């Protein structure tokens, strides 16, 4: 039997390839030896395609679709980072259409990478000049499912609360780590901006369906562009310790907005770290309680509550959540009733105008 390069171990083939003087020589070698080509491709993907970072544009969007059809890439890719395109220096009616980015198609392609365990979404928001991230996230979240996803990291992202919740729920069976850094949760009001909307409470409470103990990191949480309150509602919590405050085994601390910017010296925000232990849900649910309490009752520094809040038990806080949800439901019902009345008035005025127009024509 005639000896063939195809019979050589891949390690020896790689050594031979290292000595080939020209790229054309390597290409010809791969063409005349299909088995060798397969071996090299498999080893290349195993070495260089375990993680991938794409800045979204027309070419990268097409590349994601292309690589999703390559079995060797699919088998070895475990980490994906998507960075949003920049719109700061141009005006777009729809940046996704302008840059030939199809969120639904791209999400379906990403879902074919069945070994992905880490997903990072970076700069999908105002920092990149993006004014309408909903046009991206709604079809993206609807079509995305990564069966082995363990870590989800959102950095400087503006996203509708419903889309963020859906993204977490779809991966609740496997998720073990959630990082939310400068995430701005938005909502769609039925009239003007509702005072009693609680997107962070809704997001945090959706984690109760997670199958695994999950570590959660939240830094500089925002709600509709404003800082969201997740820290304890008693007034003096931040003065308990110099650097960090440990509460129910989670770490809450004040950190500088930008340590390198002299104009922001003294400006701080809250960073929270919840460990992945048996108490993780107690910690997350307490953060949710702090948030809804602050919005519906306005608990920071309330003198008659400030001293005894520290001593509230889990049952007390559960009761507060129930009370806050009732307040929220009443306010939502009033908003809905007000919106319905406004719609009836609008229809009545339109009908009267039509009748008046008909009389004038006669």
PDB file of N, CA and C in Angstrom, residues 185-281:
ATOM      1  N   UNK A 185     -32.702  49.368  32.375  1.00  0.00           N
ATOM      2  CA  UNK A 185     -33.947  48.671  32.051  1.00  0.00           C
ATOM      3  C   UNK A 185     -35.019  49.681  31.655  1.00  0.00           C
ATOM      4  N   UNK A 186     -35.621  49.452  30.506  1.00  0.00           N
ATOM      5  CA  UNK A 186     -36.646  50.341  29.972  1.00  0.00           C
ATOM      6  C   UNK A 186     -37.999  49.646  30.050  1.00  0.00           C
ATOM      7  N   UNK A 187     -39.069  50.422  29.868  1.00  0.00           N
ATOM      8  CA  UNK A 187     -40.401  49.835  29.824  1.00  0.00           C
ATOM      9  C   UNK A 187     -41.262  50.659  28.890  1.00  0.00           C
ATOM     10  N   UNK A 188     -42.378  50.084  28.467  1.00  0.00           N
ATOM     11  CA  UNK A 188     -43.292  50.755  27.549  1.00  0.00           C
ATOM     12  C   UNK A 188     -44.512  51.233  28.333  1.00  0.00           C
ATOM     13  N   UNK A 189     -44.574  52.507  28.706  1.00  0.00           N
ATOM     14  CA  UNK A 189     -45.718  52.998  29.484  1.00  0.00           C
ATOM     15  C   UNK A 189     -46.979  53.051  28.632  1.00  0.00           C
ATOM     16  N   UNK A 190     -48.134  52.837  29.292  1.00  0.00           N
ATOM     17  CA  UNK A 190     -49.386  52.911  28.557  1.00  0.00           C
ATOM     18  C   UNK A 190     -49.864  54.358  28.419  1.00  0.00           C
ATOM     19  N   UNK A 191     -49.395  55.258  29.280  1.00  0.00           N
ATOM     20  CA  UNK A 191     -49.678  56.688  29.079  1.00  0.00           C
ATOM     21  C   UNK A 191     -48.355  57.420  29.222  1.00  0.00           C
ATOM     22  N   UNK A 192     -48.226  58.266  30.239  1.00  0.00           N
ATOM     23  CA  UNK A 192     -46.943  58.882  30.537  1.00  0.00           C
ATOM     24  C   UNK A 192     -46.106  57.887  31.336  1.00  0.00           C
ATOM     25  N   UNK A 193     -44.853  58.277  31.656  1.00  0.00           N
ATOM     26  CA  UNK A 193     -43.976  57.376  32.401  1.00  0.00           C
ATOM     27  C   UNK A 193     -44.623  56.994  33.729  1.00  0.00           C
ATOM     28  N   UNK A 194     -44.933  55.733  33.952  1.00  0.00           N
ATOM     29  CA  UNK A 194     -45.599  55.315  35.193  1.00  0.00           C
ATOM     30  C   UNK A 194     -44.674  55.470  36.392  1.00  0.00           C
ATOM     31  N   UNK A 195     -45.219  55.969  37.459  1.00  0.00           N
ATOM     32  CA  UNK A 195     -44.408  56.174  38.656  1.00  0.00           C
ATOM     33  C   UNK A 195     -44.119  54.870  39.368  1.00  0.00           C
ATOM     34  N   UNK A 196     -45.014  53.911  39.253  1.00  0.00           N
ATOM     35  CA  UNK A 196     -44.888  52.702  40.063  1.00  0.00           C
ATOM     36  C   UNK A 196     -44.449  51.480  39.254  1.00  0.00           C
ATOM     37  N   UNK A 197     -43.817  51.687  38.100  1.00  0.00           N
ATOM     38  CA  UNK A 197     -43.255  50.553  37.370  1.00  0.00           C
ATOM     39  C   UNK A 197     -41.998  50.062  38.088  1.00  0.00           C
ATOM     40  N   UNK A 198     -41.792  48.752  38.119  1.00  0.00           N
ATOM     41  CA  UNK A 198     -40.667  48.175  38.870  1.00  0.00           C
ATOM     42  C   UNK A 198     -39.918  47.154  38.015  1.00  0.00           C
ATOM     43  N   UNK A 199     -39.244  47.597  36.941  1.00  0.00           N
ATOM     44  CA  UNK A 199     -38.569  46.637  36.059  1.00  0.00           C
ATOM     45  C   UNK A 199     -37.470  45.838  36.742  1.00  0.00           C
ATOM     46  N   UNK A 200     -36.743  46.446  37.684  1.00  0.00           N
ATOM     47  CA  UNK A 200     -35.678  45.699  38.361  1.00  0.00           C
ATOM     48  C   UNK A 200     -36.257  44.652  39.304  1.00  0.00           C
ATOM     49  N   UNK A 201     -37.332  44.985  39.984  1.00  0.00           N
ATOM     50  CA  UNK A 201     -38.000  43.976  40.812  1.00  0.00           C
ATOM     51  C   UNK A 201     -38.465  42.810  39.947  1.00  0.00           C
ATOM     52  N   UNK A 202     -39.084  43.129  38.809  1.00  0.00           N
ATOM     53  CA  UNK A 202     -39.586  42.075  37.922  1.00  0.00           C
ATOM     54  C   UNK A 202     -38.441  41.206  37.409  1.00  0.00           C
ATOM     55  N   UNK A 203     -37.325  41.830  37.047  1.00  0.00           N
ATOM     56  CA  UNK A 203     -36.176  41.075  36.541  1.00  0.00           C
ATOM     57  C   UNK A 203     -35.589  40.170  37.618  1.00  0.00           C
ATOM     58  N   UNK A 204     -35.362  40.727  38.804  1.00  0.00           N
ATOM     59  CA  UNK A 204     -34.767  39.940  39.882  1.00  0.00           C
ATOM     60  C   UNK A 204     -35.685  38.793  40.294  1.00  0.00           C
ATOM     61  N   UNK A 205     -36.981  39.051  40.365  1.00  0.00           N
ATOM     62  CA  UNK A 205     -37.898  38.000  40.798  1.00  0.00           C
ATOM     63  C   UNK A 205     -38.046  36.897  39.755  1.00  0.00           C
ATOM     64  N   UNK A 206     -37.731  37.200  38.491  1.00  0.00           N
ATOM     65  CA  UNK A 206     -37.791  36.150  37.467  1.00  0.00           C
ATOM     66  C   UNK A 206     -36.708  35.096  37.688  1.00  0.00           C
ATOM     67  N   UNK A 207     -35.676  35.426  38.471  1.00  0.00           N
ATOM     68  CA  UNK A 207     -34.588  34.477  38.723  1.00  0.00           C
ATOM     69  C   UNK A 207     -35.006  33.348  39.662  1.00  0.00           C
ATOM     70  N   UNK A 208     -36.162  33.470  40.286  1.00  0.00           N
ATOM     71  CA  UNK A 208     -36.600  32.416  41.211  1.00  0.00           C
ATOM     72  C   UNK A 208     -36.818  31.092  40.485  1.00  0.00           C
ATOM     73  N   UNK A 209     -36.932  31.125  39.166  1.00  0.00           N
ATOM     74  CA  UNK A 209     -37.153  29.907  38.389  1.00  0.00           C
ATOM     75  C   UNK A 209     -35.845  29.235  37.981  1.00  0.00           C
ATOM     76  N   UNK A 210     -34.690  29.827  38.341  1.00  0.00           N
ATOM     77  CA  UNK A 210     -33.408  29.222  37.975  1.00  0.00           C
ATOM     78  C   UNK A 210     -33.252  27.864  38.653  1.00  0.00           C
ATOM     79  N   UNK A 211     -32.690  26.928  37.927  1.00  0.00           N
ATOM     80  CA  UNK A 211     -32.506  25.579  38.453  1.00  0.00           C
ATOM     81  C   UNK A 211     -31.290  25.493  39.366  1.00  0.00           C
ATOM     82  N   UNK A 212     -30.228  26.262  39.063  1.00  0.00           N
ATOM     83  CA  UNK A 212     -28.966  26.176  39.798  1.00  0.00           C
ATOM     84  C   UNK A 212     -28.782  27.357  40.744  1.00  0.00           C
ATOM     85  N   UNK A 213     -27.918  27.176  41.749  1.00  0.00           N
ATOM     86  CA  UNK A 213     -27.455  28.317  42.523  1.00  0.00           C
ATOM     87  C   UNK A 213     -26.738  29.258  41.562  1.00  0.00           C
ATOM     88  N   UNK A 214     -27.071  30.527  41.608  1.00  0.00           N
ATOM     89  CA  UNK A 214     -26.559  31.468  40.606  1.00  0.00           C
ATOM     90  C   UNK A 214     -25.896  32.655  41.290  1.00  0.00           C
ATOM     91  N   UNK A 215     -24.666  32.951  40.911  1.00  0.00           N
ATOM     92  CA  UNK A 215     -24.022  34.170  41.395  1.00  0.00           C
ATOM     93  C   UNK A 215     -24.497  35.335  40.532  1.00  0.00           C
ATOM     94  N   UNK A 216     -24.707  36.484  41.168  1.00  0.00           N
ATOM     95  CA  UNK A 216     -25.251  37.652  40.475  1.00  0.00           C
ATOM     96  C   UNK A 216     -24.389  38.863  40.804  1.00  0.00           C
ATOM     97  N   UNK A 217     -23.958  39.559  39.765  1.00  0.00           N
ATOM     98  CA  UNK A 217     -23.193  40.793  39.938  1.00  0.00           C
ATOM     99  C   UNK A 217     -23.963  41.930  39.276  1.00  0.00           C
ATOM    100  N   UNK A 218     -24.231  42.983  40.046  1.00  0.00           N
ATOM    101  CA  UNK A 218     -24.965  44.143  39.521  1.00  0.00           C
ATOM    102  C   UNK A 218     -24.175  45.401  39.862  1.00  0.00           C
ATOM    103  N   UNK A 219     -23.884  46.195  38.843  1.00  0.00           N
ATOM    104  CA  UNK A 219     -23.162  47.447  39.076  1.00  0.00           C
ATOM    105  C   UNK A 219     -23.856  48.581  38.343  1.00  0.00           C
ATOM    106  N   UNK A 220     -24.143  49.634  39.076  1.00  0.00           N
ATOM    107  CA  UNK A 220     -24.766  50.855  38.546  1.00  0.00           C
ATOM    108  C   UNK A 220     -26.041  50.529  37.772  1.00  0.00           C
ATOM    109  N   UNK A 221     -26.995  49.935  38.458  1.00  0.00           N
ATOM    110  CA  UNK A 221     -28.280  49.605  37.837  1.00  0.00           C
ATOM    111  C   UNK A 221     -29.050  50.887  37.522  1.00  0.00           C
ATOM    112  N   UNK A 222     -29.698  50.897  36.352  1.00  0.00           N
ATOM    113  CA  UNK A 222     -30.472  52.064  35.942  1.00  0.00           C
ATOM    114  C   UNK A 222     -31.862  51.645  35.486  1.00  0.00           C
ATOM    115  N   UNK A 223     -32.784  52.574  35.654  1.00  0.00           N
ATOM    116  CA  UNK A 223     -34.171  52.363  35.243  1.00  0.00           C
ATOM    117  C   UNK A 223     -34.621  53.578  34.459  1.00  0.00           C
ATOM    118  N   UNK A 224     -34.842  53.379  33.159  1.00  0.00           N
ATOM    119  CA  UNK A 224     -35.262  54.467  32.285  1.00  0.00           C
ATOM    120  C   UNK A 224     -34.316  55.660  32.381  1.00  0.00           C
ATOM    121  N   UNK A 225     -33.017  55.374  32.448  1.00  0.00           N
ATOM    122  CA  UNK A 225     -32.004  56.427  32.467  1.00  0.00           C
ATOM    123  C   UNK A 225     -31.648  56.956  33.839  1.00  0.00           C
ATOM    124  N   UNK A 226     -32.408  56.588  34.865  1.00  0.00           N
ATOM    125  CA  UNK A 226     -32.131  57.049  36.226  1.00  0.00           C
ATOM    126  C   UNK A 226     -31.559  55.902  37.053  1.00  0.00           C
ATOM    127  N   UNK A 227     -30.766  56.248  38.053  1.00  0.00           N
ATOM    128  CA  UNK A 227     -30.192  55.219  38.920  1.00  0.00           C
ATOM    129  C   UNK A 227     -31.297  54.472  39.654  1.00  0.00           C
ATOM    130  N   UNK A 228     -31.265  53.159  39.571  1.00  0.00           N
ATOM    131  CA  UNK A 228     -32.250  52.319  40.268  1.00  0.00           C
ATOM    132  C   UNK A 228     -31.739  51.999  41.667  1.00  0.00           C
ATOM    133  N   UNK A 229     -32.632  51.985  42.634  1.00  0.00           N
ATOM    134  CA  UNK A 229     -32.256  51.760  44.024  1.00  0.00           C
ATOM    135  C   UNK A 229     -32.399  50.277  44.371  1.00  0.00           C
ATOM    136  N   UNK A 230     -31.259  49.625  44.577  1.00  0.00           N
ATOM    137  CA  UNK A 230     -31.249  48.220  44.984  1.00  0.00           C
ATOM    138  C   UNK A 230     -30.622  48.036  46.358  1.00  0.00           C
ATOM    139  N   UNK A 231     -30.023  49.092  46.882  1.00  0.00           N
ATOM    140  CA  UNK A 231     -29.341  48.992  48.161  1.00  0.00           C
ATOM    141  C   UNK A 231     -30.346  49.050  49.315  1.00  0.00           C
ATOM    142  N   UNK A 232     -29.912  48.725  50.541  1.00  0.00           N
ATOM    143  CA  UNK A 232     -30.824  48.750  51.696  1.00  0.00           C
ATOM    144  C   UNK A 232     -31.482  50.115  51.869  1.00  0.00           C
ATOM    145  N   UNK A 233     -32.755  50.143  52.252  1.00  0.00           N
ATOM    146  CA  UNK A 233     -33.466  51.407  52.376  1.00  0.00           C
ATOM    147  C   UNK A 233     -33.212  52.163  53.674  1.00  0.00           C
ATOM    148  N   UNK A 234     -32.510  51.544  54.644  1.00  0.00           N
ATOM    149  CA  UNK A 234     -32.208  52.319  55.840  1.00  0.00           C
ATOM    150  C   UNK A 234     -31.061  53.269  55.526  1.00  0.00           C
ATOM    151  N   UNK A 235     -31.101  54.417  56.151  1.00  0.00           N
ATOM    152  CA  UNK A 235     -30.307  55.560  55.710  1.00  0.00           C
ATOM    153  C   UNK A 235     -28.810  55.391  55.917  1.00  0.00           C
ATOM    154  N   UNK A 236     -28.395  54.709  56.972  1.00  0.00           N
ATOM    155  CA  UNK A 236     -26.980  54.710  57.345  1.00  0.00           C
ATOM    156  C   UNK A 236     -26.246  53.435  56.955  1.00  0.00           C
ATOM    157  N   UNK A 237     -26.784  52.632  56.029  1.00  0.00           N
ATOM    158  CA  UNK A 237     -26.132  51.355  55.703  1.00  0.00           C
ATOM    159  C   UNK A 237     -24.726  51.559  55.169  1.00  0.00           C
ATOM    160  N   UNK A 238     -24.510  52.622  54.362  1.00  0.00           N
ATOM    161  CA  UNK A 238     -23.225  52.801  53.689  1.00  0.00           C
ATOM    162  C   UNK A 238     -22.127  53.244  54.640  1.00  0.00           C
ATOM    163  N   UNK A 239     -22.493  53.574  55.879  1.00  0.00           N
ATOM    164  CA  UNK A 239     -21.479  54.002  56.841  1.00  0.00           C
ATOM    165  C   UNK A 239     -21.134  52.895  57.837  1.00  0.00           C
ATOM    166  N   UNK A 240     -21.702  51.702  57.607  1.00  0.00           N
ATOM    167  CA  UNK A 240     -21.454  50.599  58.527  1.00  0.00           C
ATOM    168  C   UNK A 240     -20.008  50.146  58.475  1.00  0.00           C
ATOM    169  N   UNK A 241     -19.463  50.012  57.256  1.00  0.00           N
ATOM    170  CA  UNK A 241     -18.072  49.625  57.053  1.00  0.00           C
ATOM    171  C   UNK A 241     -17.414  50.609  56.104  1.00  0.00           C
ATOM    172  N   UNK A 242     -16.089  50.671  56.143  1.00  0.00           N
ATOM    173  CA  UNK A 242     -15.360  51.624  55.314  1.00  0.00           C
ATOM    174  C   UNK A 242     -15.467  51.258  53.836  1.00  0.00           C
ATOM    175  N   UNK A 243     -15.240  49.995  53.496  1.00  0.00           N
ATOM    176  CA  UNK A 243     -15.153  49.599  52.097  1.00  0.00           C
ATOM    177  C   UNK A 243     -16.393  48.880  51.581  1.00  0.00           C
ATOM    178  N   UNK A 244     -16.902  47.947  52.341  1.00  0.00           N
ATOM    179  CA  UNK A 244     -18.016  47.154  51.852  1.00  0.00           C
ATOM    180  C   UNK A 244     -18.956  46.780  52.991  1.00  0.00           C
ATOM    181  N   UNK A 245     -20.193  46.498  52.609  1.00  0.00           N
ATOM    182  CA  UNK A 245     -21.231  46.159  53.567  1.00  0.00           C
ATOM    183  C   UNK A 245     -21.704  44.742  53.255  1.00  0.00           C
ATOM    184  N   UNK A 246     -21.565  43.835  54.217  1.00  0.00           N
ATOM    185  CA  UNK A 246     -21.975  42.447  54.030  1.00  0.00           C
ATOM    186  C   UNK A 246     -23.357  42.265  54.644  1.00  0.00           C
ATOM    187  N   UNK A 247     -24.308  41.872  53.818  1.00  0.00           N
ATOM    188  CA  UNK A 247     -25.682  41.685  54.272  1.00  0.00           C
ATOM    189  C   UNK A 247     -26.210  40.383  53.680  1.00  0.00           C
ATOM    190  N   UNK A 248     -26.630  39.460  54.538  1.00  0.00           N
ATOM    191  CA  UNK A 248     -27.120  38.151  54.102  1.00  0.00           C
ATOM    192  C   UNK A 248     -26.124  37.490  53.137  1.00  0.00           C
ATOM    193  N   UNK A 249     -24.852  37.605  53.446  1.00  0.00           N
ATOM    194  CA  UNK A 249     -23.756  36.992  52.688  1.00  0.00           C
ATOM    195  C   UNK A 249     -23.517  37.610  51.314  1.00  0.00           C
ATOM    196  N   UNK A 250     -24.184  38.708  50.993  1.00  0.00           N
ATOM    197  CA  UNK A 250     -23.859  39.400  49.746  1.00  0.00           C
ATOM    198  C   UNK A 250     -23.098  40.675  50.078  1.00  0.00           C
ATOM    199  N   UNK A 251     -22.278  41.106  49.141  1.00  0.00           N
ATOM    200  CA  UNK A 251     -21.429  42.280  49.339  1.00  0.00           C
ATOM    201  C   UNK A 251     -22.041  43.472  48.614  1.00  0.00           C
ATOM    202  N   UNK A 252     -22.257  44.556  49.342  1.00  0.00           N
ATOM    203  CA  UNK A 252     -22.784  45.795  48.770  1.00  0.00           C
ATOM    204  C   UNK A 252     -21.772  46.899  49.062  1.00  0.00           C
ATOM    205  N   UNK A 253     -21.345  47.604  48.030  1.00  0.00           N
ATOM    206  CA  UNK A 253     -20.331  48.635  48.240  1.00  0.00           C
ATOM    207  C   UNK A 253     -20.554  49.823  47.317  1.00  0.00           C
ATOM    208  N   UNK A 254     -20.033  50.962  47.742  1.00  0.00           N
ATOM    209  CA  UNK A 254     -20.041  52.169  46.928  1.00  0.00           C
ATOM    210  C   UNK A 254     -18.699  52.270  46.221  1.00  0.00           C
ATOM    211  N   UNK A 255     -18.719  52.426  44.907  1.00  0.00           N
ATOM    212  CA  UNK A 255     -17.482  52.512  44.127  1.00  0.00           C
ATOM    213  C   UNK A 255     -17.518  53.782  43.283  1.00  0.00           C
ATOM    214  N   UNK A 256     -16.344  54.337  42.923  1.00  0.00           N
ATOM    215  CA  UNK A 256     -16.299  55.559  42.109  1.00  0.00           C
ATOM    216  C   UNK A 256     -16.912  55.344  40.726  1.00  0.00           C
ATOM    217  N   UNK A 257     -17.595  56.373  40.224  1.00  0.00           N
ATOM    218  CA  UNK A 257     -18.152  56.288  38.873  1.00  0.00           C
ATOM    219  C   UNK A 257     -17.052  56.086  37.844  1.00  0.00           C
ATOM    220  N   UNK A 258     -15.994  56.868  37.958  1.00  0.00           N
ATOM    221  CA  UNK A 258     -14.860  56.745  37.035  1.00  0.00           C
ATOM    222  C   UNK A 258     -13.610  57.213  37.764  1.00  0.00           C
ATOM    223  N   UNK A 259     -12.824  56.288  38.309  1.00  0.00           N
ATOM    224  CA  UNK A 259     -11.647  56.661  39.105  1.00  0.00           C
ATOM    225  C   UNK A 259     -10.628  57.487  38.333  1.00  0.00           C
ATOM    226  N   UNK A 260     -10.623  57.386  36.997  1.00  0.00           N
ATOM    227  CA  UNK A 260      -9.616  58.073  36.195  1.00  0.00           C
ATOM    228  C   UNK A 260     -10.065  59.454  35.729  1.00  0.00           C
ATOM    229  N   UNK A 261     -11.320  59.810  35.966  1.00  0.00           N
ATOM    230  CA  UNK A 261     -11.845  61.105  35.531  1.00  0.00           C
ATOM    231  C   UNK A 261     -11.852  62.065  36.713  1.00  0.00           C
ATOM    232  N   UNK A 262     -11.011  63.097  36.655  1.00  0.00           N
ATOM    233  CA  UNK A 262     -10.898  64.044  37.767  1.00  0.00           C
ATOM    234  C   UNK A 262     -12.189  64.823  37.990  1.00  0.00           C
ATOM    235  N   UNK A 263     -12.990  64.998  36.938  1.00  0.00           N
ATOM    236  CA  UNK A 263     -14.237  65.750  37.076  1.00  0.00           C
ATOM    237  C   UNK A 263     -15.306  64.969  37.839  1.00  0.00           C
ATOM    238  N   UNK A 264     -15.109  63.655  37.966  1.00  0.00           N
ATOM    239  CA  UNK A 264     -16.100  62.813  38.638  1.00  0.00           C
ATOM    240  C   UNK A 264     -15.630  62.332  40.000  1.00  0.00           C
ATOM    241  N   UNK A 265     -14.580  62.950  40.525  1.00  0.00           N
ATOM    242  CA  UNK A 265     -14.074  62.552  41.833  1.00  0.00           C
ATOM    243  C   UNK A 265     -15.164  62.764  42.888  1.00  0.00           C
ATOM    244  N   UNK A 266     -15.438  61.751  43.661  1.00  0.00           N
ATOM    245  CA  UNK A 266     -16.473  61.830  44.694  1.00  0.00           C
ATOM    246  C   UNK A 266     -17.805  61.263  44.256  1.00  0.00           C
ATOM    247  N   UNK A 267     -18.034  61.133  42.944  1.00  0.00           N
ATOM    248  CA  UNK A 267     -19.271  60.532  42.450  1.00  0.00           C
ATOM    249  C   UNK A 267     -19.170  59.013  42.556  1.00  0.00           C
ATOM    250  N   UNK A 268     -20.187  58.408  43.145  1.00  0.00           N
ATOM    251  CA  UNK A 268     -20.142  56.956  43.375  1.00  0.00           C
ATOM    252  C   UNK A 268     -21.449  56.295  42.945  1.00  0.00           C
ATOM    253  N   UNK A 269     -21.383  54.990  42.811  1.00  0.00           N
ATOM    254  CA  UNK A 269     -22.569  54.187  42.532  1.00  0.00           C
ATOM    255  C   UNK A 269     -22.453  52.870  43.290  1.00  0.00           C
ATOM    256  N   UNK A 270     -23.516  52.092  43.265  1.00  0.00           N
ATOM    257  CA  UNK A 270     -23.577  50.849  44.042  1.00  0.00           C
ATOM    258  C   UNK A 270     -23.150  49.659  43.185  1.00  0.00           C
ATOM    259  N   UNK A 271     -22.331  48.800  43.792  1.00  0.00           N
ATOM    260  CA  UNK A 271     -21.977  47.522  43.177  1.00  0.00           C
ATOM    261  C   UNK A 271     -22.360  46.411  44.149  1.00  0.00           C
ATOM    262  N   UNK A 272     -23.019  45.379  43.634  1.00  0.00           N
ATOM    263  CA  UNK A 272     -23.538  44.286  44.461  1.00  0.00           C
ATOM    264  C   UNK A 272     -23.029  42.959  43.923  1.00  0.00           C
ATOM    265  N   UNK A 273     -22.587  42.096  44.828  1.00  0.00           N
ATOM    266  CA  UNK A 273     -22.113  40.767  44.435  1.00  0.00           C
ATOM    267  C   UNK A 273     -22.823  39.726  45.299  1.00  0.00           C
ATOM    268  N   UNK A 274     -23.581  38.869  44.641  1.00  0.00           N
ATOM    269  CA  UNK A 274     -24.292  37.778  45.316  1.00  0.00           C
ATOM    270  C   UNK A 274     -23.577  36.469  44.998  1.00  0.00           C
ATOM    271  N   UNK A 275     -23.103  35.734  46.010  1.00  0.00           N
ATOM    272  CA  UNK A 275     -22.390  34.475  45.744  1.00  0.00           C
ATOM    273  C   UNK A 275     -23.348  33.344  45.375  1.00  0.00           C
ATOM    274  N   UNK A 276     -22.809  32.348  44.671  1.00  0.00           N
ATOM    275  CA  UNK A 276     -23.621  31.200  44.239  1.00  0.00           C
ATOM    276  C   UNK A 276     -23.628  30.126  45.316  1.00  0.00           C
ATOM    277  N   UNK A 277     -24.279  30.416  46.438  1.00  0.00           N
ATOM    278  CA  UNK A 277     -24.399  29.415  47.500  1.00  0.00           C
ATOM    279  C   UNK A 277     -25.878  29.144  47.765  1.00  0.00           C
ATOM    280  N   UNK A 278     -26.162  28.386  48.795  1.00  0.00           N
ATOM    281  CA  UNK A 278     -27.550  27.997  49.068  1.00  0.00           C
ATOM    282  C   UNK A 278     -28.436  29.188  49.427  1.00  0.00           C
ATOM    283  N   UNK A 279     -27.818  30.315  49.802  1.00  0.00           N
ATOM    284  CA  UNK A 279     -28.587  31.500  50.185  1.00  0.00           C
ATOM    285  C   UNK A 279     -28.741  32.497  49.041  1.00  0.00           C
ATOM    286  N   UNK A 280     -28.327  32.121  47.833  1.00  0.00           N
ATOM    287  CA  UNK A 280     -28.295  33.097  46.745  1.00  0.00           C
ATOM    288  C   UNK A 280     -29.679  33.695  46.477  1.00  0.00           C
ATOM    289  N   UNK A 281     -30.743  32.856  46.525  1.00  0.00           N
ATOM    290  CA  UNK A 281     -32.067  33.387  46.227  1.00  0.00           C
ATOM    291  C   UNK A 281     -32.567  34.294  47.343  1.00  0.00           C
TER     292      UNK A 281
END
